[in-house]
mmCIF file of C-alpha atoms in Angstrom:
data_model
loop_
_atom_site.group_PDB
_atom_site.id
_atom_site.type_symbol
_atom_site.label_atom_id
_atom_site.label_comp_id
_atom_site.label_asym_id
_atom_site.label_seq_id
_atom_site.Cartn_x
_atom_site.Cartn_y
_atom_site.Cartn_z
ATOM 1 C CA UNK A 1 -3.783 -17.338 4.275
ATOM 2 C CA UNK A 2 -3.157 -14.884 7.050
ATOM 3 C CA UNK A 3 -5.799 -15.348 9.300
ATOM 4 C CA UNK A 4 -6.370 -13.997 12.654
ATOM 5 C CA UNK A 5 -9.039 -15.643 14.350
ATOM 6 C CA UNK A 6 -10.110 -14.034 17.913
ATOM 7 C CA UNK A 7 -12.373 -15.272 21.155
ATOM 8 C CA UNK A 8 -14.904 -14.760 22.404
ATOM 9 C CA UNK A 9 -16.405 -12.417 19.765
ATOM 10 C CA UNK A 10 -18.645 -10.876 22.746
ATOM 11 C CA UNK A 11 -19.165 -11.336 26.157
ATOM 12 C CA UNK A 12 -20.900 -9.452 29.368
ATOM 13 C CA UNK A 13 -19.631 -9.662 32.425
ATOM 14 C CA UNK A 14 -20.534 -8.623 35.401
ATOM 15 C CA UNK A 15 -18.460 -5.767 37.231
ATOM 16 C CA UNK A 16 -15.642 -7.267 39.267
ATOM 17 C CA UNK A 17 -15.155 -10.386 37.181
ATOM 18 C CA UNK A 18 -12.407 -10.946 35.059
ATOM 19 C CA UNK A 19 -12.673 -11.916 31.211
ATOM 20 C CA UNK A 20 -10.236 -13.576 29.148
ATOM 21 C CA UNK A 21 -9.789 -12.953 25.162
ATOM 22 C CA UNK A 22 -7.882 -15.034 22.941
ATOM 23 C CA UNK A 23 -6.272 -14.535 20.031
ATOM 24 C CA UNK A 24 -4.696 -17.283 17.737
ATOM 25 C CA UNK A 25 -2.614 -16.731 14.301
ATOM 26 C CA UNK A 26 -3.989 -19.728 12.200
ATOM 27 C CA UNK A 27 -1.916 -20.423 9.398
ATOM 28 C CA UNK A 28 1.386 -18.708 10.561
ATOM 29 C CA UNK A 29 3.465 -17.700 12.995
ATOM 30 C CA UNK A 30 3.696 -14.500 15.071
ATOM 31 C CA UNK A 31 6.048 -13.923 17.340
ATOM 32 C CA UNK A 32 4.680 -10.340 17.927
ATOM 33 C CA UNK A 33 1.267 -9.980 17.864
ATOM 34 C CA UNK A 34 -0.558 -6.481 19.283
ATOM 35 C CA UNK A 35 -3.882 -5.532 21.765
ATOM 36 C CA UNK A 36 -5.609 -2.524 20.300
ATOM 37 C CA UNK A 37 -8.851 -0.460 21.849
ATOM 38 C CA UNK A 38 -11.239 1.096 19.892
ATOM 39 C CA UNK A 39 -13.971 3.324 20.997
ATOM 40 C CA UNK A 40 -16.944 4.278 18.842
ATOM 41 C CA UNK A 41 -16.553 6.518 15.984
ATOM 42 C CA UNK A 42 -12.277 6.325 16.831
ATOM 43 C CA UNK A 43 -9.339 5.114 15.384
ATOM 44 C CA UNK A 44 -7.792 2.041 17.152
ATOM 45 C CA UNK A 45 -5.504 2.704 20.230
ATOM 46 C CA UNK A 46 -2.460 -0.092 20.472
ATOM 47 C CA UNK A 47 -2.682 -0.901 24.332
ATOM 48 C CA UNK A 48 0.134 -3.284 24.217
ATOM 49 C CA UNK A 49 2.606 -5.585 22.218
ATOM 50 C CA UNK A 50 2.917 -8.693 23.042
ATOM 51 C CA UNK A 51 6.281 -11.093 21.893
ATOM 52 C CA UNK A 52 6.234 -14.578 22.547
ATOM 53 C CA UNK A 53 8.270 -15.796 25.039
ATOM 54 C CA UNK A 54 8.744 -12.557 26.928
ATOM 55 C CA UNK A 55 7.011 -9.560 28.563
ATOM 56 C CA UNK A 56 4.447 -7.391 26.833
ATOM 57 C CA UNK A 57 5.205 -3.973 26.088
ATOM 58 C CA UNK A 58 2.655 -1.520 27.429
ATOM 59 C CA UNK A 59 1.820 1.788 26.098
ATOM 60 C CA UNK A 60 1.805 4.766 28.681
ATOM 61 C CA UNK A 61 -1.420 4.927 30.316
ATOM 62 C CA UNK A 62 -2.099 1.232 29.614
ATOM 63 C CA UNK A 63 -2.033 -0.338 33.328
ATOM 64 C CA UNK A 64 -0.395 -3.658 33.077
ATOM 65 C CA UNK A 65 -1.974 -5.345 36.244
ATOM 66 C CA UNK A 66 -5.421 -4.513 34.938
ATOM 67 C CA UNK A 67 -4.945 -5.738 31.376
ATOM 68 C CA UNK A 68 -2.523 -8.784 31.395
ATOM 69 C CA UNK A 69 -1.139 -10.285 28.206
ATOM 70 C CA UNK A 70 0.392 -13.473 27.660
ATOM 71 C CA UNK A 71 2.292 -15.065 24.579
ATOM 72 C CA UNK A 72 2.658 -18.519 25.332
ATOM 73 C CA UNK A 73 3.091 -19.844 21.916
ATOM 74 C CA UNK A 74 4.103 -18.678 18.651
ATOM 75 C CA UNK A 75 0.283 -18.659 17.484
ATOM 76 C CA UNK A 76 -1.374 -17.681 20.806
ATOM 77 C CA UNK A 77 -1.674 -14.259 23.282
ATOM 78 C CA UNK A 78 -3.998 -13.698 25.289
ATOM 79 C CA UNK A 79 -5.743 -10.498 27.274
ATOM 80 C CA UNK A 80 -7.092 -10.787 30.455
ATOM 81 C CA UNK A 81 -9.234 -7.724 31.782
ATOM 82 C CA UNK A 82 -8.912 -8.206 35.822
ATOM 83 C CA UNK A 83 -11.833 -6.548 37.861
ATOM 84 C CA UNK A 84 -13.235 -5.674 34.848
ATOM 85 C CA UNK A 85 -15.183 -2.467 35.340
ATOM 86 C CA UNK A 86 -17.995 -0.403 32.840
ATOM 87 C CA UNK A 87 -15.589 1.826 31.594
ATOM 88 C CA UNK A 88 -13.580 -0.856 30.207
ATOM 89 C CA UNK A 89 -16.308 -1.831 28.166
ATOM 90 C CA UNK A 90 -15.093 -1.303 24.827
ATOM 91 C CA UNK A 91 -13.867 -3.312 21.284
ATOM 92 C CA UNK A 92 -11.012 -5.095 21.642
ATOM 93 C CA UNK A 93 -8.877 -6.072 18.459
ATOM 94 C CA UNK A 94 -5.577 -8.147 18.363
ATOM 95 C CA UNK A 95 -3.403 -8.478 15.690
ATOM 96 C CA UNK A 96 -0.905 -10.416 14.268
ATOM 97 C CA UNK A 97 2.271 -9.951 12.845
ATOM 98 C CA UNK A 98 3.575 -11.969 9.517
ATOM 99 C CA UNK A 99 6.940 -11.371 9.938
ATOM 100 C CA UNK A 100 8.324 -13.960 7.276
ATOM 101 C CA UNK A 101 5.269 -13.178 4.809
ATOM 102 C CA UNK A 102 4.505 -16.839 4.932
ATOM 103 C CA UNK A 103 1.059 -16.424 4.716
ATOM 104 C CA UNK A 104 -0.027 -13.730 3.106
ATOM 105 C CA UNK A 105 3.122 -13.003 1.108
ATOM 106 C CA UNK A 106 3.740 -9.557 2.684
ATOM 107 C CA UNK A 107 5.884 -9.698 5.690
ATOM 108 C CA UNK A 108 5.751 -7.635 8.650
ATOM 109 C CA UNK A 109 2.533 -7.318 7.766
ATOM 110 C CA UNK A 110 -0.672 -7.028 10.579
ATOM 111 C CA UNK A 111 -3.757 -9.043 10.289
ATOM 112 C CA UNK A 112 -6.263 -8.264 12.383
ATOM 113 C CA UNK A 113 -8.586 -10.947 14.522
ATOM 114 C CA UNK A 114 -12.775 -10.412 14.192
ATOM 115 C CA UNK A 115 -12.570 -8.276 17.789
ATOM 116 C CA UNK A 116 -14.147 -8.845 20.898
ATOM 117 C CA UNK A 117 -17.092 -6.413 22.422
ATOM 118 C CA UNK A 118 -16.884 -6.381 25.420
ATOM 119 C CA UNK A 119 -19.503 -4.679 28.235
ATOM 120 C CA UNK A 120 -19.326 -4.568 31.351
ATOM 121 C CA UNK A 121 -22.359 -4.243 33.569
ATOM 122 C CA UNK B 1 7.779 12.444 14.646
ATOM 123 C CA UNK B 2 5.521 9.942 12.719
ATOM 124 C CA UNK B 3 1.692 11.357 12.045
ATOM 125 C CA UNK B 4 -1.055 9.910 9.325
ATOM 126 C CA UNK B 5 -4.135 12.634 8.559
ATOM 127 C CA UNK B 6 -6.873 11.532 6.869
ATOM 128 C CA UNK B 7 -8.473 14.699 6.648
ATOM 129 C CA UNK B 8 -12.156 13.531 4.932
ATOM 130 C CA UNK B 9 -13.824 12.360 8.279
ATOM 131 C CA UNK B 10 -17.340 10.988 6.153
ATOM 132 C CA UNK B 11 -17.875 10.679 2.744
ATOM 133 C CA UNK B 12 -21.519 9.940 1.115
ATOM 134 C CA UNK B 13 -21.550 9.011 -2.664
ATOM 135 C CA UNK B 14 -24.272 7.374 -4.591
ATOM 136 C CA UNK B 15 -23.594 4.328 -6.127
ATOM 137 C CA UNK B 16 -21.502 4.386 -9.066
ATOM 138 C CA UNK B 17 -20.058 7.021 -8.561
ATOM 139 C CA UNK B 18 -16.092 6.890 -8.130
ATOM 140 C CA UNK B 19 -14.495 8.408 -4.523
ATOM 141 C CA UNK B 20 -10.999 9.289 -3.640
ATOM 142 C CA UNK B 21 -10.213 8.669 0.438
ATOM 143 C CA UNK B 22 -6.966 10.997 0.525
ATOM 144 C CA UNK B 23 -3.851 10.036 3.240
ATOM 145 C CA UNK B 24 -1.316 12.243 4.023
ATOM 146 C CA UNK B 25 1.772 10.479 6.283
ATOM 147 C CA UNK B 26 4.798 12.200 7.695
ATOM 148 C CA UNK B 27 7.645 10.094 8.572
ATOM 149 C CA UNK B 28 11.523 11.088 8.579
ATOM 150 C CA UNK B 29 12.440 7.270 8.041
ATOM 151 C CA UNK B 30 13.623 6.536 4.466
ATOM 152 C CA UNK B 31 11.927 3.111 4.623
ATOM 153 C CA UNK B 32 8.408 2.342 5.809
ATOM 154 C CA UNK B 33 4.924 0.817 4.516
ATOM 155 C CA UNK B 34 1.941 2.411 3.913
ATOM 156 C CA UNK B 35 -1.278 0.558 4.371
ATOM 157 C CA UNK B 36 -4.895 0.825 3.816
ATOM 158 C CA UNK B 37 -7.547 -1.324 5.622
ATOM 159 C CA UNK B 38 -11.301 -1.673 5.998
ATOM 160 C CA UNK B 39 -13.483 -1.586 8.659
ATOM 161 C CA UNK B 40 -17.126 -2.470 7.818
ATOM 162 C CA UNK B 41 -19.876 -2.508 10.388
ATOM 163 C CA UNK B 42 -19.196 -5.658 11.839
ATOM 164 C CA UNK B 43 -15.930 -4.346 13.166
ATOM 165 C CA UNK B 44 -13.349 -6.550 11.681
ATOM 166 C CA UNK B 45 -10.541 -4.843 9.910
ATOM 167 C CA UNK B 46 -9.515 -5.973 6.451
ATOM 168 C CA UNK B 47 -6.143 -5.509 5.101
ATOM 169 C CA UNK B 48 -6.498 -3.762 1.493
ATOM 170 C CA UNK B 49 -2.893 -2.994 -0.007
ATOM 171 C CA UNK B 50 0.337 -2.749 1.670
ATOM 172 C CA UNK B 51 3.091 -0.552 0.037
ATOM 173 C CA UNK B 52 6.748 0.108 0.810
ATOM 174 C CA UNK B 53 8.207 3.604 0.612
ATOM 175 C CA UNK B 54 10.815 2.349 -2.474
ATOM 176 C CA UNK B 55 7.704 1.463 -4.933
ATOM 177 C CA UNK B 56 5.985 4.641 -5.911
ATOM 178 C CA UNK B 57 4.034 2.163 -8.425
ATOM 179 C CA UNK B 58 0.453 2.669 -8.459
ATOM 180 C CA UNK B 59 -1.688 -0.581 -8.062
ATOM 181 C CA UNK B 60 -4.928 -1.235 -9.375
ATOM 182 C CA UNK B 61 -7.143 -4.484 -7.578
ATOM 183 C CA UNK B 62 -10.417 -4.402 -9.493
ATOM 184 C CA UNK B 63 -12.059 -1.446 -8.808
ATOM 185 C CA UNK B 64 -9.635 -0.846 -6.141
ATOM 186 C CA UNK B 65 -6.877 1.658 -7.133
ATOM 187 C CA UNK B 66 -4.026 3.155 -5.030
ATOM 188 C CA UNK B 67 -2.278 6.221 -5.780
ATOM 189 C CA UNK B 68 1.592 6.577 -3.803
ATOM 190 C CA UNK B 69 3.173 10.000 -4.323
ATOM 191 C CA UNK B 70 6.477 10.274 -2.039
ATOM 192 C CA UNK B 71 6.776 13.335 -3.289
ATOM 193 C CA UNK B 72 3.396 14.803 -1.672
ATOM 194 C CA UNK B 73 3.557 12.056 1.009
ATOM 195 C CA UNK B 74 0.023 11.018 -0.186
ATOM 196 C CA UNK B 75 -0.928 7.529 -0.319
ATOM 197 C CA UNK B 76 -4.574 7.609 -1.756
ATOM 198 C CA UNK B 77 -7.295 5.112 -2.153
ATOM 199 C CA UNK B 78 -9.803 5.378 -5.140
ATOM 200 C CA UNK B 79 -12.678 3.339 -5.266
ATOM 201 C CA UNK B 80 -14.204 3.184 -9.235
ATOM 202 C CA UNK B 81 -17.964 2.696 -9.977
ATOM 203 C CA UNK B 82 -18.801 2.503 -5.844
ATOM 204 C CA UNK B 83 -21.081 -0.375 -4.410
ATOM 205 C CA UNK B 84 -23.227 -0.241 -1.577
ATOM 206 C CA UNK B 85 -20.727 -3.028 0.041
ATOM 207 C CA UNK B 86 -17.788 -0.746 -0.065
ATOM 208 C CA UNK B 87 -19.656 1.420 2.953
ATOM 209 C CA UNK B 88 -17.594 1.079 5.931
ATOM 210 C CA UNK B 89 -14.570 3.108 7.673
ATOM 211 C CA UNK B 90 -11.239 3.200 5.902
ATOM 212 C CA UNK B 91 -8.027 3.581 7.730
ATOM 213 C CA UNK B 92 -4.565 4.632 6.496
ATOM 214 C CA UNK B 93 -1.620 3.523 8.931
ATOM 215 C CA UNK B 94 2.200 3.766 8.702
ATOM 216 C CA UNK B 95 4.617 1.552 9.268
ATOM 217 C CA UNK B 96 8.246 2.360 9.697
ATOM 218 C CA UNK B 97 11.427 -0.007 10.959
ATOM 219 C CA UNK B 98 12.098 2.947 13.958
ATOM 220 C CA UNK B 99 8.629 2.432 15.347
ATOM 221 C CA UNK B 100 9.160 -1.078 16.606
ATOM 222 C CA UNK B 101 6.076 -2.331 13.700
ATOM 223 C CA UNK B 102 3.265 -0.471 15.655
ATOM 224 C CA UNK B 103 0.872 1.084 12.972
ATOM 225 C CA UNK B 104 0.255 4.728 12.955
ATOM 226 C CA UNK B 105 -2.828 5.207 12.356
ATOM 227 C CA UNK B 106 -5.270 7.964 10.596
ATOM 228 C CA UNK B 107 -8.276 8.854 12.249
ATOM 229 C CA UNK B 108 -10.538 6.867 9.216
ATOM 230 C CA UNK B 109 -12.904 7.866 6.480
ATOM 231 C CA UNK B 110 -16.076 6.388 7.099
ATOM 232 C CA UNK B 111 -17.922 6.096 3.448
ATOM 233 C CA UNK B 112 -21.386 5.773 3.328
ATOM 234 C CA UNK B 113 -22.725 4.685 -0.895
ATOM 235 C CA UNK B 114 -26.089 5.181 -1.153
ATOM 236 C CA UNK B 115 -28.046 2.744 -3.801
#
């Protein structure tokens, strides 16, 4: 149980384009699941929570309109990186948050999706 | 304010040998959880062991042991007889019901076991 699965696991992109990651709770429900950055050889930086069914809370020095995040559904958010640049290149990890312990019997638990490299060229 | 140190930033052990990864967490909530995950080199992180802050009981997963001491506000990780598969980064995060769920996070021991 508890599994996070996430998509694409890489992609390159040219600069200017915009890439879209997914990231889907497979065998429960989140209703707050969270974007994090990591650079190499660092700890993971939360960009953003995301709750389903409302606006995602950024943290400072996040910008919204370049990383957009959308919680459609109680197993689903998604991060879009608009006029993506190379300095956004980076790893990209979601979470998920068990809040009922359904799945993996610890609630308000995170489980983390594979990541997503991204580069930018 | 809410702060996890993981003070070892690389470890190197041979194989078979037993390592401690030490956590220190400061938190003035009375409840919160204390977790451990793994990071290997393919970048995905694994969750370990989750405690909460009202069971000081120390588990023991294999050759996984954990190691809660509110009164030191040390949560530490001991691998026994270390295999070459347990390489990767550890982190040590902090959960507490004021910070909206949002781990705090250590900086990570990355342990290298040498066959």
């Amino acid at each position: 149980g508890a599994v996070v699965s996430q998509h694409p696991s890489w992609v390159i992109c040219k600069s200017g384009t915009s890439v879209k990651i997914e990231c889907r709770s497979l065998d429960f429900q989140a209703t707050t699941m969270f974007w994090y950055r990591q650079f190499p050889k660092q700890s993971l930086m939360l960009m953003a929570t995301s709750n389903e069914g409302s606006k995602a809370t950024y943290e400072q020095g996040v910008e919204k309109d370049k990383f957009l995040i959308n919680h459609a559904s109680l197993t689903l958010s998604t991060l879009t990186v608009t006029s993506a640049h190379p300095e956004d290149s980076s790893f990209y990890i979601c979470s998920a948050r068990d809040s009922r312990g359904l799945a993996g019997g610890m609630a308000d638990t995170q489980y983390f999706g594979p990541g997503t490299r991204l580069t930018v060229l | 304010a809410q702060k996890v140190t993981q003070a070892q930033t690389e470890i190197s052990v041979v194989e078979k040998e037993d390592v401690t990864l030490d956590c220190v967490y400061e938190t003035r909530d009375t409840t919160y959880y204390l977790f451990w995950y793994k990071q290997p080199p393919s970048g995905e992180l694994v969750f370990l062991i989750r405690r909460n802050s009202f069971d000081e009981q120390n588990e023991i997963s294999g050759r996984y042991s954990w190691n809660f001491q509110k009164s030191t506000s040390s949560f530490n990780f001991t691998i026994t007889a270390s295999q070459v598969v347990d390489s990767a980064v550890y982190f040590c995060a902090l959960v507490s019901m004021d910070s909206n769920y949002q781990l705090i996070w250590g900086a990570g021991t990355k342990l290298i076991i040498k066959p």
